[in-house]
Short mmCIF file of C-alpha atoms and ligand atoms in Angstrom, two decimals:
data_model
loop_
_atom_site.label_atom_id
_atom_site.label_comp_id
_atom_site.label_asym_id
_atom_site.label_seq_id
_atom_site.Cartn_x
_atom_site.Cartn_y
_atom_site.Cartn_z
CA MET U 22 106.51 94.62 113.28
CA LYS U 23 107.57 96.54 110.17
CA ILE U 24 109.66 93.97 108.28
CA LEU U 25 111.94 94.44 105.28
CA VAL U 26 113.60 91.54 103.42
CA GLN U 27 116.81 92.50 101.61
CA LYS U 28 118.28 89.97 99.18
CA PHE U 29 121.85 90.42 97.99
CA GLY U 30 122.87 88.60 94.79
CA GLY U 31 126.18 86.90 93.97
CA THR U 32 128.14 90.00 92.97
CA SER U 33 126.92 92.00 95.99
CA VAL U 34 128.57 89.79 98.65
CA THR U 35 132.03 89.12 97.18
CA THR U 36 134.40 91.63 98.77
CA PRO U 37 134.74 93.48 102.10
CA GLU U 38 133.86 96.70 100.21
CA LYS U 39 130.64 95.15 98.91
CA ARG U 40 129.79 93.85 102.38
CA GLU U 41 130.29 97.36 103.71
CA LEU U 42 127.51 98.40 101.31
CA ILE U 43 125.27 95.62 102.67
CA TYR U 44 125.91 96.99 106.17
CA ARG U 45 124.91 100.49 105.01
CA ARG U 46 121.69 99.32 103.37
CA VAL U 47 120.75 97.28 106.47
CA LYS U 48 121.60 100.16 108.80
CA GLU U 49 119.56 102.67 106.78
CA ALA U 50 116.55 100.37 106.83
CA MET U 51 116.88 99.88 110.60
CA GLU U 52 117.06 103.64 111.06
CA GLU U 53 113.81 103.89 109.11
CA GLY U 54 112.27 101.61 111.73
CA PHE U 55 112.36 98.29 109.85
CA LYS U 56 113.26 94.91 111.27
CA VAL U 57 115.57 93.58 108.57
CA VAL U 58 115.96 90.04 107.25
CA VAL U 59 118.86 89.47 104.86
CA VAL U 60 118.90 86.74 102.20
CA VAL U 61 122.15 85.99 100.37
CA SER U 62 123.30 84.14 97.27
CA ALA U 63 126.62 82.34 96.85
CA MET U 64 129.60 84.65 96.41
CA GLY U 65 130.58 85.68 92.91
CA ARG U 66 130.34 84.02 89.54
CA LYS U 67 131.75 80.88 87.91
CA GLY U 68 135.46 80.61 88.72
CA ASP U 69 135.21 82.47 92.03
CA PRO U 70 136.18 80.14 94.91
CA TYR U 71 132.76 79.66 96.56
CA ALA U 72 130.41 80.29 93.62
CA THR U 73 127.74 77.65 92.96
CA ASP U 74 129.30 76.60 89.62
CA THR U 75 132.74 76.29 91.21
CA LEU U 76 131.45 74.01 93.98
CA LYS U 77 129.57 71.96 91.42
CA SER U 78 132.59 71.47 89.18
CA LEU U 79 134.81 70.74 92.18
CA ALA U 80 132.61 67.75 92.88
CA LEU U 81 131.98 66.67 89.29
CA GLN U 82 135.52 67.00 87.89
CA GLU U 83 136.78 64.03 89.81
CA TYR U 84 133.54 62.20 90.56
CA SER U 85 131.28 62.59 87.56
CA ASP U 86 128.77 60.06 88.91
CA LEU U 87 128.05 62.03 92.09
CA SER U 88 124.43 61.60 93.15
CA LEU U 89 121.97 64.48 92.79
CA ARG U 90 121.60 64.37 96.56
CA ASP U 91 125.30 65.01 97.18
CA LEU U 92 125.45 67.56 94.38
CA ASP U 93 122.67 69.53 96.09
CA LEU U 94 124.45 69.22 99.41
CA ILE U 95 127.67 70.72 98.06
CA MET U 96 125.88 73.39 96.02
CA SER U 97 123.90 74.56 99.03
CA CYS U 98 127.20 75.38 100.81
CA GLY U 99 127.83 78.45 98.65
CA GLU U 100 124.92 80.35 100.20
CA VAL U 101 125.76 79.05 103.70
CA ILE U 102 129.31 80.41 103.36
CA SER U 103 127.89 83.78 102.22
CA ALA U 104 125.43 83.87 105.11
CA VAL U 105 128.16 83.25 107.69
CA VAL U 106 130.46 85.88 106.18
CA VAL U 107 127.72 88.52 105.82
CA ALA U 108 126.41 87.87 109.36
CA ALA U 109 129.98 88.23 110.66
CA ALA U 110 130.45 91.46 108.68
CA LEU U 111 127.25 92.95 110.12
CA SER U 112 128.03 91.81 113.67
CA ALA U 113 131.56 93.22 113.47
CA ARG U 114 130.07 96.60 112.58
CA GLY U 115 127.73 96.57 115.54
CA ILE U 116 124.57 94.98 114.11
CA PRO U 117 124.04 91.66 115.92
CA SER U 118 123.33 89.08 113.22
CA ARG U 119 122.91 85.33 112.94
CA ALA U 120 123.47 83.13 109.87
CA LEU U 121 120.78 80.53 109.12
CA THR U 122 120.64 77.77 106.52
CA GLY U 123 117.46 77.63 104.45
CA SER U 124 116.21 74.76 106.56
CA GLN U 125 116.92 76.60 109.82
CA ALA U 126 114.94 79.54 108.42
CA GLY U 127 111.97 77.18 107.97
CA PHE U 128 112.07 76.28 104.26
CA LEU U 129 110.42 72.93 103.63
CA THR U 130 110.95 71.56 100.11
CA ASP U 131 109.39 68.79 98.05
CA GLY U 132 112.43 66.50 97.71
CA HIS U 133 113.20 67.29 94.05
CA TYR U 134 116.98 67.61 94.03
CA SER U 135 118.32 70.57 92.00
CA GLU U 136 114.87 72.01 91.10
CA ALA U 137 112.92 71.78 94.35
CA GLU U 138 109.70 73.61 95.05
CA VAL U 139 109.14 75.18 98.44
CA VAL U 140 106.03 73.57 99.92
CA ASP U 141 106.00 75.47 103.19
CA CYS U 142 107.88 78.18 105.05
CA GLN U 143 107.70 78.29 108.87
CA PRO U 144 110.07 81.09 109.79
CA GLY U 145 109.77 80.74 113.59
CA ARG U 146 113.50 81.13 114.20
CA VAL U 147 113.64 84.17 111.94
CA ILE U 148 110.86 85.83 113.93
CA GLU U 149 112.55 84.92 117.21
CA LEU U 150 115.79 86.58 116.10
CA LEU U 151 113.90 89.70 114.99
CA GLN U 152 112.20 89.87 118.37
CA HIS U 153 115.67 89.81 119.98
CA ASN U 154 116.82 92.62 117.67
CA GLU U 155 119.15 90.37 115.72
CA VAL U 156 119.36 90.34 111.93
CA PRO U 157 118.77 86.87 110.48
CA VAL U 158 121.01 86.29 107.46
CA VAL U 159 119.39 83.48 105.53
CA ALA U 160 121.16 81.28 102.98
CA GLY U 161 119.05 81.50 99.81
CA PHE U 162 118.41 78.85 97.14
CA GLN U 163 117.73 75.94 99.51
CA GLY U 164 115.51 74.10 101.96
CA ALA U 165 115.14 70.64 103.43
CA ASP U 166 112.56 67.99 102.57
CA PRO U 167 110.52 66.17 105.25
CA LEU U 168 113.40 63.67 105.71
CA GLY U 169 115.86 66.48 106.34
CA GLU U 170 117.59 66.08 102.98
CA ILE U 171 118.92 69.34 101.56
CA ASN U 172 117.35 70.45 98.27
CA THR U 173 118.34 73.40 96.09
CA LEU U 174 115.79 75.52 94.25
CA GLY U 175 117.44 75.86 90.82
CA ARG U 176 119.03 78.89 89.17
CA GLY U 177 117.88 82.22 90.57
CA GLY U 178 116.52 80.38 93.62
CA SER U 179 117.61 83.03 96.14
CA ASP U 180 115.12 85.47 94.59
CA THR U 181 112.42 82.94 95.39
CA THR U 182 113.74 82.48 98.94
CA ALA U 183 113.51 86.24 99.52
CA VAL U 184 109.98 86.61 98.17
CA ILE U 185 108.66 83.54 100.02
CA LEU U 186 110.15 84.87 103.27
CA GLY U 187 108.57 88.24 102.48
CA ALA U 188 105.19 86.57 102.07
CA ALA U 189 105.56 84.32 105.15
CA LEU U 190 106.65 87.23 107.36
CA GLU U 191 104.06 89.58 105.84
CA ALA U 192 106.94 91.95 105.17
CA ASP U 193 106.27 95.50 104.01
CA LYS U 194 108.67 95.06 101.13
CA VAL U 195 111.28 92.79 99.54
CA GLU U 196 114.35 94.49 98.08
CA ILE U 197 116.35 92.53 95.51
CA TYR U 198 119.87 93.97 95.33
CA THR U 199 121.86 93.07 92.22
CA ASP U 200 124.62 94.41 89.94
CA VAL U 201 122.29 96.63 87.87
CA SER U 202 120.18 99.56 89.05
CA GLY U 203 116.82 97.90 88.42
CA ILE U 204 114.84 96.08 85.78
CA MET U 205 115.90 97.66 82.53
CA THR U 206 114.33 98.09 79.11
CA ALA U 207 116.79 95.46 77.77
CA ASP U 208 119.81 93.55 79.07
CA PRO U 209 122.43 96.28 79.59
CA LEU U 210 125.14 93.75 78.75
CA ILE U 211 123.79 93.69 75.18
CA LEU U 212 122.42 97.21 74.81
CA LYS U 213 124.18 100.13 76.49
CA GLU U 214 121.19 102.44 75.89
CA ALA U 215 118.98 100.27 78.14
CA ARG U 216 117.33 102.28 80.92
CA VAL U 217 115.89 101.49 84.32
CA ILE U 218 112.10 101.03 84.35
CA GLN U 219 110.80 102.83 87.42
CA GLN U 220 107.49 100.98 87.73
CA ILE U 221 106.40 97.74 86.15
CA THR U 222 103.59 95.24 86.69
CA TYR U 223 104.06 91.71 88.05
CA GLY U 224 102.78 90.36 84.74
CA GLU U 225 105.33 92.26 82.67
CA VAL U 226 108.27 91.27 84.87
CA PHE U 227 107.11 87.67 84.88
CA GLN U 228 106.98 87.69 81.09
CA LEU U 229 110.37 89.44 80.75
CA ALA U 230 111.93 86.95 83.19
CA HIS U 231 110.24 84.01 81.47
CA GLU U 232 111.57 85.24 78.10
CA GLY U 233 115.16 85.38 79.37
CA ALA U 234 115.74 88.55 81.43
CA LYS U 235 117.67 86.89 84.24
CA VAL U 236 117.60 89.92 86.59
CA ILE U 237 114.86 88.22 88.63
CA HIS U 238 113.62 84.65 88.61
CA PRO U 239 110.13 84.13 87.13
CA ARG U 240 109.13 81.87 90.02
CA ALA U 241 109.92 84.65 92.50
CA VAL U 242 107.70 87.03 90.52
CA GLU U 243 104.91 84.46 90.49
CA VAL U 244 105.07 84.06 94.29
CA ALA U 245 105.15 87.85 94.72
CA MET U 246 102.12 88.29 92.46
CA ARG U 247 100.10 85.55 94.19
CA ASN U 248 100.84 86.92 97.65
CA ASN U 249 100.83 90.60 96.74
CA VAL U 250 104.40 91.10 97.96
CA CYS U 251 105.83 94.51 97.12
CA VAL U 252 109.20 93.99 95.37
CA VAL U 253 111.87 96.55 94.50
CA VAL U 254 114.96 95.78 92.41
CA ARG U 255 118.04 97.96 92.86
CA ASN U 256 121.82 98.17 93.11
CA PRO U 257 123.47 98.47 96.56
CA GLU U 258 125.82 101.05 95.04
CA ASP U 259 122.97 103.16 93.66
CA PRO U 260 120.09 102.84 96.16
CA GLY U 261 118.38 106.01 94.91
CA THR U 262 117.35 104.33 91.65
CA GLY U 263 115.33 101.15 91.26
CA THR U 264 112.29 99.39 89.90
CA LEU U 265 109.07 99.01 91.83
CA ILE U 266 107.09 95.91 90.84
CA THR U 267 103.38 96.31 91.51
CA ALA U 268 99.92 95.21 90.50
CA GLU U 269 98.49 96.94 87.42
CA SER U 270 95.95 98.77 89.57
CA SER U 271 98.71 100.32 91.73
CA LEU U 272 100.61 101.89 88.84
CA ARG U 273 101.12 105.58 89.31
CA GLY U 274 98.47 107.51 87.43
CA GLY U 275 95.83 104.85 88.00
CA GLY U 276 96.39 101.68 86.01
CA TYR U 277 95.66 102.06 82.36
CA SER U 278 95.37 105.81 82.06
CA THR U 279 99.09 106.43 81.63
CA ARG U 280 100.11 102.92 80.72
CA GLY U 281 97.75 102.56 77.80
CA ARG U 282 100.06 104.71 75.71
CA ARG U 283 103.12 102.53 76.22
CA ALA U 284 102.86 99.45 74.01
CA VAL U 285 106.21 97.97 74.96
CA THR U 286 107.89 98.17 78.38
CA GLY U 287 110.94 96.00 77.83
CA ILE U 288 112.77 93.55 75.61
CA ALA U 289 114.14 90.15 76.65
CA HIS U 290 116.13 87.58 74.75
CA TYR U 291 117.42 84.01 74.71
CA THR U 292 120.45 82.81 72.79
CA ASN U 293 121.80 79.43 71.62
CA LEU U 294 118.54 78.04 70.31
CA VAL U 295 117.92 75.51 67.55
CA GLN U 296 114.85 75.54 65.32
CA PHE U 297 113.46 72.18 64.17
CA LEU U 298 111.20 71.99 61.11
CA VAL U 299 109.41 68.70 60.54
CA LYS U 300 107.85 68.23 57.12
CA LEU U 301 105.54 65.28 56.46
CA GLU U 302 104.30 63.89 53.13
CA GLN U 303 100.91 63.14 54.63
CA PRO U 304 99.27 63.73 58.02
CA ALA U 305 100.54 61.27 60.69
CA PRO U 306 98.81 62.26 63.95
CA SER U 307 99.90 59.26 66.02
CA LYS U 308 103.56 59.63 65.02
CA GLU U 309 103.37 63.32 65.77
CA LEU U 310 101.93 62.62 69.21
CA GLU U 311 104.65 60.06 69.89
CA MET U 312 107.28 62.61 68.86
CA PHE U 313 106.01 65.25 71.31
CA GLN U 314 105.58 62.65 74.06
CA ARG U 315 109.11 61.30 73.70
CA ILE U 316 110.61 64.78 73.61
CA GLY U 317 108.75 65.53 76.85
CA GLU U 318 109.84 62.26 78.46
CA ALA U 319 113.45 63.12 77.59
CA GLY U 320 113.06 66.22 79.79
CA VAL U 321 113.38 68.62 76.86
CA ASN U 322 111.37 71.83 76.92
CA ILE U 323 110.17 72.98 73.53
CA ASP U 324 109.02 76.49 72.72
CA LEU U 325 107.48 78.48 69.84
CA ILE U 326 105.50 75.42 68.82
CA SER U 327 103.58 75.67 65.54
CA VAL U 328 101.59 72.70 64.33
CA PHE U 329 100.09 72.41 60.83
CA PRO U 330 98.86 69.16 59.22
CA LEU U 331 102.05 68.66 57.18
CA MET U 332 104.48 70.86 59.05
CA LYS U 333 105.58 71.29 62.65
CA ALA U 334 108.06 73.82 63.97
CA PHE U 335 109.55 74.23 67.44
CA ILE U 336 112.72 75.38 69.13
CA VAL U 337 114.95 73.86 71.81
CA LYS U 338 118.09 74.96 73.66
CA ASP U 339 121.14 73.79 71.74
CA GLU U 340 122.27 71.50 74.58
CA HIS U 341 119.11 69.43 73.94
CA CYS U 342 119.50 69.30 70.18
CA PHE U 343 121.06 65.84 69.98
CA LYS U 344 118.31 64.29 72.13
CA VAL U 345 115.64 65.62 69.77
CA GLU U 346 117.60 64.52 66.70
CA ASN U 347 117.88 61.00 68.10
CA ILE U 348 114.13 60.81 68.71
CA LEU U 349 113.29 62.08 65.21
CA LYS U 350 115.71 59.62 63.63
CA GLU U 351 114.33 56.70 65.64
CA LEU U 352 110.80 57.60 64.57
CA GLU U 353 111.98 58.10 60.97
CA ILE U 354 110.52 61.58 60.86
CA PRO U 355 112.13 63.85 58.24
CA TYR U 356 113.37 67.16 59.59
CA THR U 357 115.66 70.10 59.02
CA MET U 358 117.21 72.17 61.74
CA GLU U 359 118.73 75.60 62.04
CA LYS U 360 121.34 76.21 64.71
CA ASP U 361 122.59 79.55 66.14
CA CYS U 362 119.18 81.14 66.55
CA ALA U 363 118.07 83.68 69.17
CA LYS U 364 114.65 84.69 70.40
CA VAL U 365 113.78 88.33 71.03
CA SER U 366 110.59 89.17 72.91
CA VAL U 367 108.94 92.57 73.29
CA VAL U 368 106.81 92.76 76.43
CA GLY U 369 104.24 95.32 77.49
CA VAL U 370 100.93 95.27 79.30
CA GLY U 371 99.72 98.10 77.06
CA MET U 372 100.12 95.93 73.96
CA HIS U 373 96.73 94.24 74.19
CA ASN U 374 95.01 97.61 73.95
CA ILE U 375 96.87 98.76 70.89
CA PRO U 376 96.22 97.20 67.48
CA GLY U 377 99.04 96.79 64.99
CA VAL U 378 101.97 96.15 67.35
CA MET U 379 102.89 93.01 65.40
CA ALA U 380 102.90 94.99 62.14
CA ARG U 381 105.22 97.58 63.69
CA VAL U 382 107.61 94.90 64.95
CA VAL U 383 107.73 93.16 61.57
CA ARG U 384 108.19 96.42 59.65
CA ALA U 385 110.98 97.60 61.94
CA LEU U 386 112.91 94.33 61.54
CA ASN U 387 112.25 94.14 57.78
CA GLU U 388 113.68 97.61 57.32
CA GLN U 389 116.91 96.40 58.90
CA GLU U 390 116.81 93.24 56.74
CA ILE U 391 116.55 91.02 59.80
CA GLU U 392 114.96 87.73 58.83
CA ILE U 393 112.12 86.55 61.10
CA LYS U 394 112.12 82.76 61.17
CA GLN U 395 109.13 82.22 63.42
CA THR U 396 106.94 84.13 65.85
CA GLY U 397 104.88 83.48 68.96
CA ASP U 398 102.85 85.66 71.28
CA SER U 399 100.96 86.00 74.55
CA ASN U 400 98.53 88.77 75.44
CA ILE U 401 101.43 90.95 76.64
CA SER U 402 104.35 89.79 74.48
CA ILE U 403 105.49 89.07 70.95
CA SER U 404 108.48 86.76 70.40
CA LEU U 405 110.57 86.53 67.26
CA LEU U 406 113.06 83.87 66.28
CA ILE U 407 116.01 85.32 64.38
CA LYS U 408 119.61 84.46 63.55
CA GLN U 409 121.84 84.92 66.57
CA GLN U 410 124.17 87.16 64.56
CA ASP U 411 121.26 89.64 64.20
CA LEU U 412 120.53 89.75 67.95
CA HIS U 413 122.12 93.06 68.87
CA LYS U 414 120.73 94.79 65.77
CA ALA U 415 117.23 93.43 66.47
CA ILE U 416 117.22 94.53 70.11
CA LYS U 417 118.52 97.97 69.17
CA THR U 418 116.01 98.35 66.33
CA LEU U 419 113.04 97.43 68.55
CA HIS U 420 114.35 99.52 71.44
CA ASP U 421 114.59 102.56 69.12
CA HIS U 422 111.30 101.81 67.42
CA PHE U 423 109.34 101.75 70.66
CA TYR U 424 111.18 104.84 71.99
CA LEU U 425 112.46 102.96 75.02
CA SER U 426 115.51 105.23 75.24
CA ASN U 427 113.46 108.33 75.82
CA CYS U 428 109.85 107.57 76.76
CA ASP U 429 108.46 108.06 80.27
CA LEU U 430 109.14 104.89 82.25
CA SER U 431 107.54 106.00 85.49
P1 LIG S 326 122.29 88.31 90.93
O1 LIG S 326 123.52 87.48 91.10
O2 LIG S 326 122.34 89.59 91.72
O3 LIG S 326 121.03 87.53 91.15
P2 LIG S 326 121.92 88.08 88.07
O4 LIG S 326 123.17 87.90 87.28
O5 LIG S 326 121.08 86.89 88.31
O6 LIG S 326 122.30 88.83 89.44
O7 LIG S 326 121.00 89.19 87.37
C1 LIG S 326 121.53 90.45 87.03
C2 LIG S 326 121.89 90.50 85.55
O8 LIG S 326 120.71 90.34 84.76
C3 LIG S 326 122.46 91.82 85.08
O9 LIG S 326 123.85 91.87 85.25
C4 LIG S 326 122.05 91.89 83.61
O10 LIG S 326 123.10 91.63 82.71
C5 LIG S 326 121.01 90.80 83.45
N1 LIG S 326 119.78 91.27 82.80
C6 LIG S 326 119.17 90.66 81.76
N2 LIG S 326 118.08 91.34 81.38
C7 LIG S 326 117.99 92.41 82.20
C8 LIG S 326 117.05 93.48 82.32
N3 LIG S 326 115.99 93.59 81.52
N4 LIG S 326 117.25 94.39 83.30
C9 LIG S 326 118.31 94.29 84.13
N5 LIG S 326 119.23 93.30 84.07
C10 LIG S 326 119.08 92.37 83.11
MG1 LIG S 327 119.92 86.20 89.94
#
């Protein structure tokens, strides 16, 4: 069986016109000989009637002490509503379809409410429907644990649902349909010059997603990479364009030969960060250890961590700032903090072959008088902490500097 998984994000399921586009994409794929499985997210964005955030606030506004279990139960309804509506839309247009919850589609989760991992996927019912020439429309973002309790998979979870189904069904391809025409050189909401990247490696997308490009969830990319699932990102309104995510060895032109020349493929960013600087009079290793342990126990993720004998620096999301402050005060550790910071990351698999990328980044930002407060790197990325007010200028400067508006992205 030639199987194609098509995932439609929140903005692609909202109106009858959008659902008409889903019908067209499904029909085209069927005409090409594919058996199609559809995965859907909840309809719309915050404020829309059945969006995940709306369902969540509906429950929490009046009953702020709602259990995580019940919160997951209500949040999982957004995708179920979408699945029913999309299956009805397809059936009404002559494509027999059946809505399935995540659990009915075979998603077994680990019991962690709100951030569950999928431990197994047994898509027997999905296969049965395909064999009967029906299109399964699966509610993304959810599964059930061994006790039958509903768990959600965290933000961006429907991407993960689609890729796991793709792997479990040994699908030819997974198509992620969203409101942009592919993975772009930067967030088009911030930079209008951003362009669609035609081909990109799993590693680069993972790093872009991990550094804040929310177009695809990093966990979905990880699953795709581990299982060699071919993923394409595109817009249902513009199906001719899109980004193909592949292994480095499958890049057109044979891996490194063309790619080696491109140091940077894309730019990602995070906003609303706070930098903490801890300055000690003398080394205090046990206190330092306790500080990091307690921050971890408080469930706070820290990033851009630099540790010197008398100085430590790290950043946290601003919603976690007060927790960290409380810990530092309790431990009587002197600190300063800087709010309203942003992190910009340049990502490119070619970077590790090209010396001097860091120097180019620093020079480009210096020329624009953008202060770099801290840096971090991986083998395919360089991250820079800057003032949030400099974010647009920094992204534009780096985008121009690395010729992302006009270099060959194929
Ligand atoms: P969906 O609901 O379809 O999952 P998301 O809102 O999660 O859609 O992701 C799409 C959004 O990701 C785009 O509207 C865009 O603003 C944002 N985005 C951030 N970085 C990028 C990037 N590098 N390429 C494309 N989109 C990006
Ligand atoms: Mg998304």
